[in-house]
Amino acid sequence: EREYLKGARSVYVSGKYAYVASSGSSALVVIDISKPTSPKRVGQIRGRKEYLKGARSVYVSEKYAYVASPGSSALVVIDISKPTSPKRVGQIRGEEEYLKNASNVYVLGKYIYVTSPDSKALVVTEIFKPAVFPKRVGQLLEEREYLDGAHSVYVSGNYAYVASFDSHALIVIDISNPTFPKIVGKTLREGYYLTNASSVYVSGRYAYVTSLGSHALTIIDISDPTSPKRVGQTQEKEKYLDNAYSVYVSENYAYVVSFDPGGLIIIDISDPTFPKRVGQITAETEEEYWYLWYGARSVYVSGKYAYVANYLLGSLIIIDISDPAFPKRVGQIRGEREYLKGARSVYVSGNYAYVASFDSHALVVIDISNPASPKRVGQIQEEKYLDGASSVYVSGKYAYVASSGSSALVVIDISNPTSPKRVGQIQEEKYLAGASSVYVSGKYAYVASSGSDALVIIDISD
C-alpha cells in the first residue's frame, strides 16, 4: 500500500478502525481492523501540498481526526463519521510563526495541543467547529454584452436579477436549474435611465434599480421576466439623487442613498408609474457634508430605522424613518477606522448590524439594540480572504461575505456575535474576480462578480 502508507509515522486506534498518518503519502488512511489477521484499507484522504504534506501525527476524538502536518505547517481536522469517506472540515494553517514543522498533536477536553519544533512552541487551541465547504455549481461567464461589471444581484423565485454597471442594464437570469443558469430577459436601450446601474431590489412584480450615472431610481415591471419594461423613474441630478448608489424597498417606499452629495432619499412608490420623493436627510452644512454624509454607499431598512453604511467616512448611521416625510438621524458609529474603513455594505438581523468593510478587510458586528448608541461588539479581519469585503448577507447563523480583492465568497459563523469565525470560503479568480454582491436563497449563494463579468451560483449546504 505504498501509494497510501508510504512513510507511515503515527497510528491511533478507535473502535474497529486504525487511523494512520502517512508522511510520504501526505495522507490520513483509515484501516478496518475488525479482523486483526486481515486488516483492510477502507478510506483515505490525501492533501499533498496545501494541508496534509508530510502528515506526521494523528489523534482521534469523537467523530474527528486531528492531524499535524509539518510540510503544510498546519493542524487539519478531518470528519471520520463515515470511515470510508473521510473529509477535511477545518484547518489552521498560514501561521508559520507558531506551527512551522508541526509534528505532534494531542486532544484533551475542549483543547488541542500541537508541538512545533521549528517554532519552538506548544500551541493550544480550542476545538473548532466543522467548516462549511461552499462549491460552485453554476455560472454565467463572459457575457460582456450583458453582465459587464455585474454589480448587484437580487433573487426572487426562479430568477436572479443583476444590475450591470458597465452594460447599463438590468439582466434577468433563469436559475431554476442552478447548474445551467440562462439569460431570459434584459432591458434594452435604457442607457439614459440605467447608466452605471449600481443596485437592484425586487418587490412583487417590480424591480427597483439605482443608477449612479443616471442619478435615478428606475422602476421596471418584471411580471414577464422575458420582457422587463421600464414603467417609472425619478431623476434629480445635482440635488437629491446625484450618484444614487443603493436601494432598499419596504412597503410603499423606496429608500435610496446618494454617494455624493450623500444622504438618504425616501421615495413613495405606491404608484410605480409616478414615484415621488417625499422625504430626505442630507447635509445642511459643509461640516455635515464632509463628516457625516459624503460617501454613503449602502442602506438596509428594519422596522422604523434605516441603516446607512458610509464608505468614505467609515461609519454606520442610524435614521428614524417612522415619519417618511421627516427622517431623523438618531445615532451613528464612527471613529472606528481600524475596522470600519471603507464600510461598503450593511445587513441587519435582530439586534445586530453586520458591516462589510472594504479597506479594513473585515466583517464588523455592531450592537444596535440601542439605536442612539450603537456599539461595535465583534469583528473578523483577514486580508487573505476578506480583502475588499464588498457585500454581506446574513442567513441563519452564518454571514456570507463577497470579497472583491480576494476573489472569494467567505462563510462566517456569527452564532456568537462577539466572536465571529470564518468556517469556509471559496476563492476562484476566474469566476469571482471583483466579487461585489451576494444574495442567499435556500442552499445557494448567488454572487455578482464585476471583474469576471459573471453571475456565480454556489452551493452552501453543509
Short mmCIF file of C-alpha atoms in Angstrom, two decimals:
data_model
loop_
_atom_site.label_atom_id
_atom_site.label_comp_id
_atom_site.label_asym_id
_atom_site.label_seq_id
_atom_site.Cartn_x
_atom_site.Cartn_y
_atom_site.Cartn_z
CA GLU A 1 0.00 0.00 0.00
CA ARG A 2 2.92 2.33 -0.75
CA GLU A 3 0.65 4.77 -2.53
CA TYR A 4 -1.16 5.48 0.74
CA LEU A 5 1.10 4.26 3.55
CA LYS A 6 4.50 5.49 2.38
CA GLY A 7 6.32 6.88 5.39
CA ALA A 8 3.61 5.84 7.89
CA ARG A 9 4.53 7.80 11.02
CA SER A 10 1.69 7.62 13.52
CA VAL A 11 -1.32 5.45 14.32
CA TYR A 12 -4.37 5.89 16.53
CA VAL A 13 -6.88 3.10 17.18
CA SER A 14 -10.55 3.84 17.92
CA GLY A 15 -13.20 1.14 17.84
CA LYS A 16 -12.69 -1.16 14.88
CA TYR A 17 -10.54 1.28 12.92
CA ALA A 18 -6.91 2.32 12.88
CA TYR A 19 -6.08 5.81 11.64
CA VAL A 20 -2.60 6.21 10.15
CA ALA A 21 -0.78 9.45 9.34
CA SER A 22 1.47 8.84 6.33
CA SER A 23 4.24 11.34 5.88
CA GLY A 24 5.45 10.23 2.46
CA SER A 25 1.93 9.85 1.06
CA SER A 26 0.70 13.11 2.66
CA ALA A 27 -2.39 11.20 3.75
CA LEU A 28 -4.62 10.03 6.55
CA VAL A 29 -5.53 6.39 5.98
CA VAL A 30 -8.42 4.52 7.62
CA ILE A 31 -7.91 0.78 8.15
CA ASP A 32 -10.60 -1.68 9.25
CA ILE A 33 -9.04 -3.86 11.97
CA SER A 34 -12.17 -5.77 12.98
CA LYS A 35 -10.32 -8.85 11.69
CA PRO A 36 -6.84 -8.34 13.15
CA THR A 37 -5.41 -11.07 10.92
CA SER A 38 -6.68 -9.35 7.81
CA PRO A 39 -6.69 -5.52 8.14
CA LYS A 40 -8.19 -3.65 5.15
CA ARG A 41 -7.80 -0.09 3.98
CA VAL A 42 -11.34 1.30 3.69
CA GLY A 43 -10.76 5.01 3.29
CA GLN A 44 -8.19 7.75 2.89
CA ILE A 45 -7.76 11.45 2.34
CA ARG A 46 -4.72 12.96 0.69
CA GLY A 47 -3.80 16.61 0.93
CA ARG A 48 -0.47 16.83 -0.82
CA LYS A 49 0.93 20.29 -0.51
CA GLU A 50 -1.70 22.54 0.97
CA TYR A 51 -2.96 20.69 4.04
CA LEU A 52 -1.52 17.21 4.68
CA LYS A 53 2.02 17.44 3.33
CA GLY A 54 4.23 15.26 5.49
CA ALA A 55 1.32 14.20 7.76
CA ARG A 56 3.13 13.10 10.91
CA SER A 57 0.80 12.74 13.89
CA VAL A 58 -2.87 11.83 14.36
CA TYR A 59 -5.24 11.87 17.32
CA VAL A 60 -8.89 10.80 17.22
CA SER A 61 -11.63 12.28 19.41
CA GLU A 62 -15.30 11.51 18.84
CA LYS A 63 -16.01 11.80 15.12
CA TYR A 64 -12.92 13.79 14.20
CA ALA A 65 -9.29 13.01 13.48
CA TYR A 66 -6.75 15.77 14.16
CA VAL A 67 -3.59 15.65 12.05
CA ALA A 68 -0.36 17.61 12.49
CA SER A 69 1.26 18.22 9.09
CA PRO A 70 4.80 19.63 9.23
CA GLY A 71 5.12 20.14 5.48
CA SER A 72 1.99 22.28 5.43
CA SER A 73 2.71 23.88 8.84
CA ALA A 74 -0.87 23.01 9.64
CA LEU A 75 -3.30 21.38 12.01
CA VAL A 76 -6.03 19.68 9.99
CA VAL A 77 -9.43 18.47 11.23
CA ILE A 78 -10.99 15.52 9.39
CA ASP A 79 -14.54 14.23 9.79
CA ILE A 80 -14.34 10.43 10.12
CA SER A 81 -18.03 9.79 10.88
CA LYS A 82 -18.05 7.92 7.57
CA PRO A 83 -14.75 5.98 7.70
CA THR A 84 -14.91 5.06 4.02
CA SER A 85 -15.05 8.70 3.05
CA PRO A 86 -13.13 10.96 5.46
CA LYS A 87 -13.35 14.66 4.67
CA ARG A 88 -11.47 17.74 5.74
CA VAL A 89 -13.73 20.11 7.67
CA GLY A 90 -11.29 22.60 9.13
CA GLN A 91 -7.68 23.62 9.49
CA ILE A 92 -5.28 26.12 10.95
CA ARG A 93 -2.50 26.98 8.54
CA GLY A 94 -0.57 30.02 7.36
CA GLU A 95 0.68 30.55 10.95
CA GLU A 96 4.34 29.74 10.38
CA GLU A 97 5.35 31.70 13.46
CA TYR A 98 3.65 29.06 15.63
CA LEU A 99 3.04 25.94 13.52
CA LYS A 100 6.23 25.63 11.47
CA ASN A 101 7.02 21.92 11.16
CA ALA A 102 4.02 20.99 13.37
CA SER A 103 4.91 17.48 14.47
CA ASN A 104 2.67 16.14 17.23
CA VAL A 105 -0.97 16.57 18.25
CA TYR A 106 -2.96 15.63 21.36
CA VAL A 107 -6.57 16.35 22.29
CA LEU A 108 -7.88 16.69 25.82
CA GLY A 109 -11.32 18.03 26.67
CA LYS A 110 -12.07 21.05 24.52
CA TYR A 111 -8.44 21.82 23.68
CA ILE A 112 -5.98 20.70 21.01
CA TYR A 113 -2.26 20.71 21.81
CA VAL A 114 0.29 20.87 18.97
CA THR A 115 4.08 20.83 19.27
CA SER A 116 6.09 22.74 16.69
CA PRO A 117 9.87 22.23 16.97
CA ASP A 118 10.90 24.82 14.38
CA SER A 119 8.72 27.43 16.06
CA LYS A 120 9.94 26.19 19.47
CA ALA A 121 6.31 26.27 20.52
CA LEU A 122 3.47 24.39 22.13
CA VAL A 123 0.28 25.67 20.53
CA VAL A 124 -3.02 25.36 22.39
CA THR A 125 -6.26 25.97 20.52
CA GLU A 126 -9.92 25.30 21.21
CA ILE A 127 -11.59 22.55 19.22
CA PHE A 128 -13.20 24.38 16.35
CA LYS A 129 -16.47 23.62 14.67
CA PRO A 130 -16.57 21.83 11.33
CA ALA A 131 -16.30 24.15 8.36
CA VAL A 132 -18.71 24.75 5.53
CA PHE A 133 -17.38 23.86 2.10
CA PRO A 134 -19.06 26.09 -0.48
CA LYS A 135 -18.95 24.67 -4.01
CA ARG A 136 -19.50 26.46 -7.30
CA VAL A 137 -22.23 24.62 -9.20
CA GLY A 138 -23.07 27.03 -12.00
CA GLN A 139 -22.10 30.32 -13.60
CA LEU A 140 -22.75 32.73 -16.41
CA LEU A 141 -19.39 33.93 -17.62
CA GLU A 142 -18.06 36.06 -20.46
CA GLU A 143 -21.44 37.64 -21.14
CA ARG A 144 -19.75 41.01 -21.51
CA GLU A 145 -22.55 42.48 -23.58
CA TYR A 146 -24.97 41.96 -20.70
CA LEU A 147 -23.01 41.29 -17.50
CA ASP A 148 -20.16 43.76 -17.99
CA GLY A 149 -19.38 45.00 -14.50
CA ALA A 150 -22.05 42.82 -12.81
CA HIS A 151 -22.55 44.89 -9.69
CA SER A 152 -25.61 43.81 -7.71
CA VAL A 153 -27.80 40.71 -7.52
CA TYR A 154 -31.25 40.02 -6.08
CA VAL A 155 -33.02 36.65 -6.20
CA SER A 156 -36.77 36.16 -6.33
CA GLY A 157 -38.35 32.81 -7.14
CA ASN A 158 -36.67 31.14 -10.09
CA TYR A 159 -34.93 34.29 -11.25
CA ALA A 160 -31.83 36.28 -10.41
CA TYR A 161 -31.86 39.97 -11.28
CA VAL A 162 -28.46 41.57 -11.94
CA ALA A 163 -27.68 45.27 -12.19
CA SER A 164 -24.80 45.57 -14.68
CA PHE A 165 -22.75 48.69 -14.07
CA ASP A 166 -20.96 48.82 -17.42
CA SER A 167 -23.70 47.24 -19.52
CA HIS A 168 -26.12 49.92 -18.19
CA ALA A 169 -28.81 47.26 -17.88
CA LEU A 170 -30.95 45.03 -15.71
CA ILE A 171 -30.49 41.38 -16.67
CA VAL A 172 -32.96 38.62 -15.77
CA ILE A 173 -31.48 35.13 -15.35
CA ASP A 174 -33.42 31.88 -15.04
CA ILE A 175 -31.87 29.93 -12.13
CA SER A 176 -34.43 27.09 -11.96
CA ASN A 177 -31.52 24.81 -12.89
CA PRO A 178 -28.65 26.16 -10.77
CA THR A 179 -26.06 24.25 -12.78
CA PHE A 180 -27.16 25.90 -16.00
CA PRO A 181 -28.37 29.49 -15.46
CA LYS A 182 -29.50 31.32 -18.58
CA ILE A 183 -30.36 34.88 -19.52
CA VAL A 184 -34.05 35.16 -20.37
CA GLY A 185 -34.65 38.89 -20.26
CA LYS A 186 -32.90 42.25 -20.33
CA THR A 187 -33.65 45.93 -20.56
CA LEU A 188 -32.71 47.39 -23.92
CA ARG A 189 -31.84 50.92 -24.93
CA GLU A 190 -32.41 52.29 -21.42
CA GLY A 191 -28.97 53.84 -21.03
CA TYR A 192 -30.46 57.24 -20.27
CA TYR A 193 -32.04 55.87 -17.10
CA LEU A 194 -29.70 52.95 -16.29
CA THR A 195 -26.25 54.40 -16.86
CA ASN A 196 -23.97 52.63 -14.38
CA ALA A 197 -26.77 50.57 -12.83
CA SER A 198 -25.48 50.04 -9.29
CA SER A 199 -28.13 48.31 -7.18
CA VAL A 200 -31.30 46.25 -7.62
CA TYR A 201 -34.13 45.34 -5.24
CA VAL A 202 -37.15 43.24 -6.19
CA SER A 203 -40.56 43.57 -4.57
CA GLY A 204 -43.67 42.00 -6.05
CA ARG A 205 -43.81 42.46 -9.79
CA TYR A 206 -41.31 45.29 -9.89
CA ALA A 207 -37.53 45.65 -9.84
CA TYR A 208 -36.13 48.91 -8.46
CA VAL A 209 -32.75 49.95 -9.87
CA THR A 210 -30.48 52.80 -8.81
CA SER A 211 -28.12 54.23 -11.41
CA LEU A 212 -25.02 56.11 -10.40
CA GLY A 213 -24.51 57.71 -13.81
CA SER A 214 -28.18 58.48 -14.48
CA HIS A 215 -28.76 59.89 -10.97
CA ALA A 216 -32.00 57.94 -10.97
CA LEU A 217 -34.27 55.37 -9.42
CA THR A 218 -35.91 53.36 -12.20
CA ILE A 219 -38.90 51.05 -11.73
CA ILE A 220 -39.13 48.04 -14.06
CA ASP A 221 -42.12 45.74 -14.50
CA ILE A 222 -40.83 42.16 -14.33
CA SER A 223 -44.20 40.37 -14.37
CA ASP A 224 -42.99 38.85 -17.64
CA PRO A 225 -39.33 38.05 -16.88
CA THR A 226 -38.56 37.60 -20.56
CA SER A 227 -39.64 41.15 -21.32
CA PRO A 228 -38.86 43.58 -18.48
CA LYS A 229 -40.27 47.08 -19.11
CA ARG A 230 -39.49 50.43 -17.55
CA VAL A 231 -42.71 51.90 -16.14
CA GLY A 232 -41.47 54.75 -13.99
CA GLN A 233 -38.44 56.69 -12.84
CA THR A 234 -37.33 59.68 -10.85
CA GLN A 235 -34.21 61.69 -11.63
CA GLU A 236 -32.86 64.58 -9.61
CA LYS A 237 -29.33 65.29 -10.76
CA GLU A 238 -27.25 67.69 -8.69
CA LYS A 239 -29.85 67.67 -5.96
CA TYR A 240 -31.02 64.58 -4.12
CA LEU A 241 -30.35 61.58 -6.38
CA ASP A 242 -26.96 62.63 -7.63
CA ASN A 243 -24.83 59.45 -7.74
CA ALA A 244 -27.68 57.24 -6.48
CA TYR A 245 -25.92 54.12 -5.26
CA SER A 246 -28.12 51.71 -3.31
CA VAL A 247 -31.83 50.98 -2.85
CA TYR A 248 -33.96 49.14 -0.30
CA VAL A 249 -37.73 48.75 -0.63
CA SER A 250 -40.12 48.45 2.30
CA GLU A 251 -43.90 48.61 1.86
CA ASN A 252 -44.76 51.72 -0.20
CA TYR A 253 -41.36 53.35 -0.02
CA ALA A 254 -38.00 53.02 -1.71
CA TYR A 255 -35.01 54.17 0.33
CA VAL A 256 -32.10 55.40 -1.78
CA VAL A 257 -28.65 56.51 -0.70
CA SER A 258 -26.67 59.06 -2.68
CA PHE A 259 -22.89 58.69 -2.70
CA ASP A 260 -22.22 62.36 -3.41
CA PRO A 261 -23.57 64.71 -2.08
CA GLY A 262 -24.60 61.90 0.27
CA GLY A 263 -27.82 61.30 2.15
CA LEU A 264 -30.91 59.15 2.37
CA ILE A 265 -33.80 59.85 0.00
CA ILE A 266 -37.29 58.42 0.62
CA ILE A 267 -39.49 57.87 -2.42
CA ASP A 268 -43.19 57.00 -2.44
CA ILE A 269 -43.65 54.10 -4.89
CA SER A 270 -47.34 53.40 -4.23
CA ASP A 271 -47.88 54.37 -7.88
CA PRO A 272 -44.94 52.71 -9.69
CA THR A 273 -45.57 54.80 -12.80
CA PHE A 274 -45.16 58.01 -10.84
CA PRO A 275 -42.64 57.66 -7.98
CA LYS A 276 -42.20 60.83 -5.95
CA ARG A 277 -39.74 61.98 -3.36
CA VAL A 278 -41.46 62.57 -0.02
CA GLY A 279 -38.56 63.00 2.36
CA GLN A 280 -34.80 63.16 2.67
CA ILE A 281 -32.00 63.65 5.11
CA THR A 282 -28.89 65.22 3.62
CA ALA A 283 -26.11 67.58 4.59
CA GLU A 284 -27.35 71.01 5.60
CA THR A 285 -23.89 72.41 6.27
CA GLU A 286 -20.45 71.91 4.77
CA GLU A 287 -19.37 70.24 8.00
CA GLU A 288 -22.21 67.70 7.74
CA TYR A 289 -21.25 67.02 4.13
CA TRP A 290 -17.63 66.22 4.94
CA TYR A 291 -18.10 64.49 8.30
CA LEU A 292 -21.46 62.73 8.01
CA TRP A 293 -22.91 62.08 4.56
CA TYR A 294 -20.28 62.24 1.82
CA GLY A 295 -19.70 58.68 0.57
CA ALA A 296 -22.96 56.99 1.64
CA ARG A 297 -22.87 53.58 -0.05
CA SER A 298 -25.40 51.06 1.29
CA VAL A 299 -28.80 51.08 3.00
CA TYR A 300 -30.80 48.48 4.92
CA VAL A 301 -34.25 49.03 6.45
CA SER A 302 -35.51 47.20 9.53
CA GLY A 303 -38.62 48.30 11.40
CA LYS A 304 -38.67 52.04 11.85
CA TYR A 305 -34.98 52.52 11.19
CA ALA A 306 -32.77 52.80 8.13
CA TYR A 307 -29.11 51.89 8.46
CA VAL A 308 -26.61 53.58 6.13
CA ALA A 309 -23.02 52.44 5.65
CA ASN A 310 -20.69 55.27 4.65
CA TYR A 311 -17.73 54.11 2.58
CA LEU A 312 -15.57 57.23 2.63
CA LEU A 313 -16.10 58.16 6.27
CA GLY A 314 -16.05 54.63 7.69
CA SER A 315 -19.28 54.91 9.62
CA LEU A 316 -22.74 53.46 10.21
CA ILE A 317 -25.59 55.95 10.53
CA ILE A 318 -28.98 55.07 12.04
CA ILE A 319 -32.03 57.04 10.88
CA ASP A 320 -35.55 57.05 12.32
CA ILE A 321 -37.93 56.72 9.33
CA SER A 322 -41.18 56.36 11.28
CA ASP A 323 -42.29 59.58 9.55
CA PRO A 324 -41.07 59.22 5.94
CA ALA A 325 -41.51 62.93 5.31
CA PHE A 326 -39.16 63.83 8.15
CA PRO A 327 -36.44 61.21 8.67
CA LYS A 328 -34.15 61.92 11.65
CA ARG A 329 -30.65 60.79 12.43
CA VAL A 330 -30.68 59.17 15.87
CA GLY A 331 -27.29 57.51 16.14
CA GLN A 332 -24.03 56.68 14.42
CA ILE A 333 -20.78 54.89 14.99
CA ARG A 334 -17.60 56.33 13.53
CA GLY A 335 -14.01 56.83 14.54
CA GLU A 336 -13.53 53.04 14.21
CA ARG A 337 -11.42 53.31 11.08
CA GLU A 338 -9.30 50.32 12.01
CA TYR A 339 -12.43 48.20 11.48
CA LEU A 340 -14.91 50.32 9.51
CA LYS A 341 -12.63 51.91 6.93
CA GLY A 342 -14.39 51.57 3.60
CA ALA A 343 -17.75 50.47 5.11
CA ARG A 344 -19.41 49.25 1.95
CA SER A 345 -22.39 47.06 2.80
CA VAL A 346 -24.75 46.62 5.76
CA TYR A 347 -27.19 43.85 6.70
CA VAL A 348 -29.38 43.91 9.82
CA SER A 349 -30.51 40.82 11.70
CA GLY A 350 -32.08 41.03 15.15
CA ASN A 351 -30.13 43.35 17.43
CA TYR A 352 -27.06 43.43 15.22
CA ALA A 353 -25.88 45.22 12.11
CA TYR A 354 -23.22 43.43 10.06
CA VAL A 355 -20.94 45.70 8.04
CA ALA A 356 -18.54 44.61 5.28
CA SER A 357 -15.54 46.95 5.36
CA PHE A 358 -13.66 47.09 2.07
CA ASP A 359 -10.45 48.78 3.22
CA SER A 360 -10.32 47.18 6.67
CA HIS A 361 -10.66 43.68 5.15
CA ALA A 362 -13.26 42.99 7.80
CA LEU A 363 -16.74 41.97 8.81
CA VAL A 364 -17.81 44.10 11.76
CA VAL A 365 -20.66 43.28 14.15
CA ILE A 366 -22.46 46.25 15.72
CA ASP A 367 -24.98 46.05 18.56
CA ILE A 368 -27.94 48.26 17.56
CA SER A 369 -30.27 47.33 20.45
CA ASN A 370 -30.00 51.00 21.46
CA PRO A 371 -30.19 52.87 18.13
CA ALA A 372 -28.97 56.08 19.77
CA SER A 373 -25.77 54.40 20.86
CA PRO A 374 -24.61 51.62 18.51
CA LYS A 375 -21.51 49.73 19.68
CA ARG A 376 -19.02 47.51 17.93
CA VAL A 377 -19.05 44.16 19.74
CA GLY A 378 -17.16 41.89 17.35
CA GLN A 379 -15.17 41.72 14.15
CA ILE A 380 -13.11 39.44 11.98
CA GLN A 381 -10.22 40.79 9.89
CA GLU A 382 -8.45 38.56 7.38
CA GLU A 383 -6.75 40.20 4.45
CA LYS A 384 -6.22 36.83 2.74
CA TYR A 385 -9.96 36.13 2.46
CA LEU A 386 -11.69 39.46 3.26
CA ASP A 387 -9.59 41.80 1.13
CA GLY A 388 -12.04 44.27 -0.35
CA ALA A 389 -15.04 42.95 1.61
CA SER A 390 -17.84 44.34 -0.57
CA SER A 391 -21.18 42.78 0.34
CA VAL A 392 -22.71 40.89 3.25
CA TYR A 393 -25.83 38.72 3.52
CA VAL A 394 -26.96 37.04 6.74
CA SER A 395 -28.87 33.76 6.80
CA GLY A 396 -29.32 31.76 10.00
CA LYS A 397 -26.10 31.54 11.96
CA TYR A 398 -23.89 32.50 9.03
CA ALA A 399 -22.83 35.72 7.36
CA TYR A 400 -21.80 35.42 3.72
CA VAL A 401 -19.29 37.99 2.51
CA ALA A 402 -18.32 38.68 -1.10
CA SER A 403 -14.71 39.86 -1.15
CA SER A 404 -13.66 41.75 -4.24
CA GLY A 405 -9.91 41.79 -3.69
CA SER A 406 -9.76 38.17 -2.52
CA SER A 407 -11.96 36.92 -5.38
CA ALA A 408 -13.86 34.99 -2.74
CA LEU A 409 -17.10 34.15 -1.03
CA VAL A 410 -16.44 33.74 2.69
CA VAL A 411 -18.70 31.98 5.20
CA ILE A 412 -18.56 33.32 8.76
CA ASP A 413 -20.18 31.75 11.82
CA ILE A 414 -21.93 34.55 13.75
CA SER A 415 -23.68 32.35 16.34
CA ASN A 416 -21.56 34.26 18.87
CA PRO A 417 -21.71 37.86 17.57
CA THR A 418 -18.83 38.92 19.79
CA SER A 419 -16.53 36.34 18.21
CA PRO A 420 -17.34 35.73 14.53
CA LYS A 421 -15.31 32.92 12.96
CA ARG A 422 -14.55 32.04 9.36
CA VAL A 423 -15.72 28.48 8.73
CA GLY A 424 -15.49 28.24 4.97
CA GLN A 425 -14.59 30.02 1.75
CA ILE A 426 -14.29 29.60 -1.97
CA GLN A 427 -11.66 31.53 -3.93
CA GLU A 428 -11.71 31.40 -7.71
CA GLU A 429 -10.19 34.30 -9.58
CA LYS A 430 -11.61 33.16 -12.90
CA TYR A 431 -15.19 33.36 -11.66
CA LEU A 432 -15.13 35.56 -8.53
CA ALA A 433 -12.76 38.39 -9.51
CA GLY A 434 -14.24 41.61 -8.17
CA ALA A 435 -16.97 39.75 -6.24
CA SER A 436 -19.23 42.69 -5.47
CA SER A 437 -22.63 41.43 -4.32
CA VAL A 438 -24.06 38.32 -2.66
CA TYR A 439 -27.61 37.11 -2.16
CA VAL A 440 -28.56 33.89 -0.37
CA SER A 441 -31.67 31.86 -1.17
CA GLY A 442 -32.17 28.32 0.12
CA LYS A 443 -28.99 26.30 -0.20
CA TYR A 444 -27.39 28.58 -2.77
CA ALA A 445 -25.45 31.82 -2.69
CA TYR A 446 -25.56 33.99 -5.79
CA VAL A 447 -22.56 36.23 -6.40
CA ALA A 448 -22.27 39.06 -8.92
CA SER A 449 -18.62 39.45 -9.92
CA SER A 450 -17.77 42.72 -11.62
CA GLY A 451 -14.21 41.70 -12.51
CA SER A 452 -15.29 38.39 -14.04
CA ASP A 453 -18.45 39.87 -15.60
CA ALA A 454 -20.27 36.91 -14.14
CA LEU A 455 -23.08 35.56 -12.03
CA VAL A 456 -21.83 32.62 -9.97
CA ILE A 457 -24.04 30.10 -8.15
CA ILE A 458 -22.51 28.42 -5.09
CA ASP A 459 -23.88 25.50 -3.09
CA ILE A 460 -23.56 26.45 0.59
CA SER A 461 -25.31 23.42 2.11
CA ASP A 462 -23.38 21.83 4.98
#
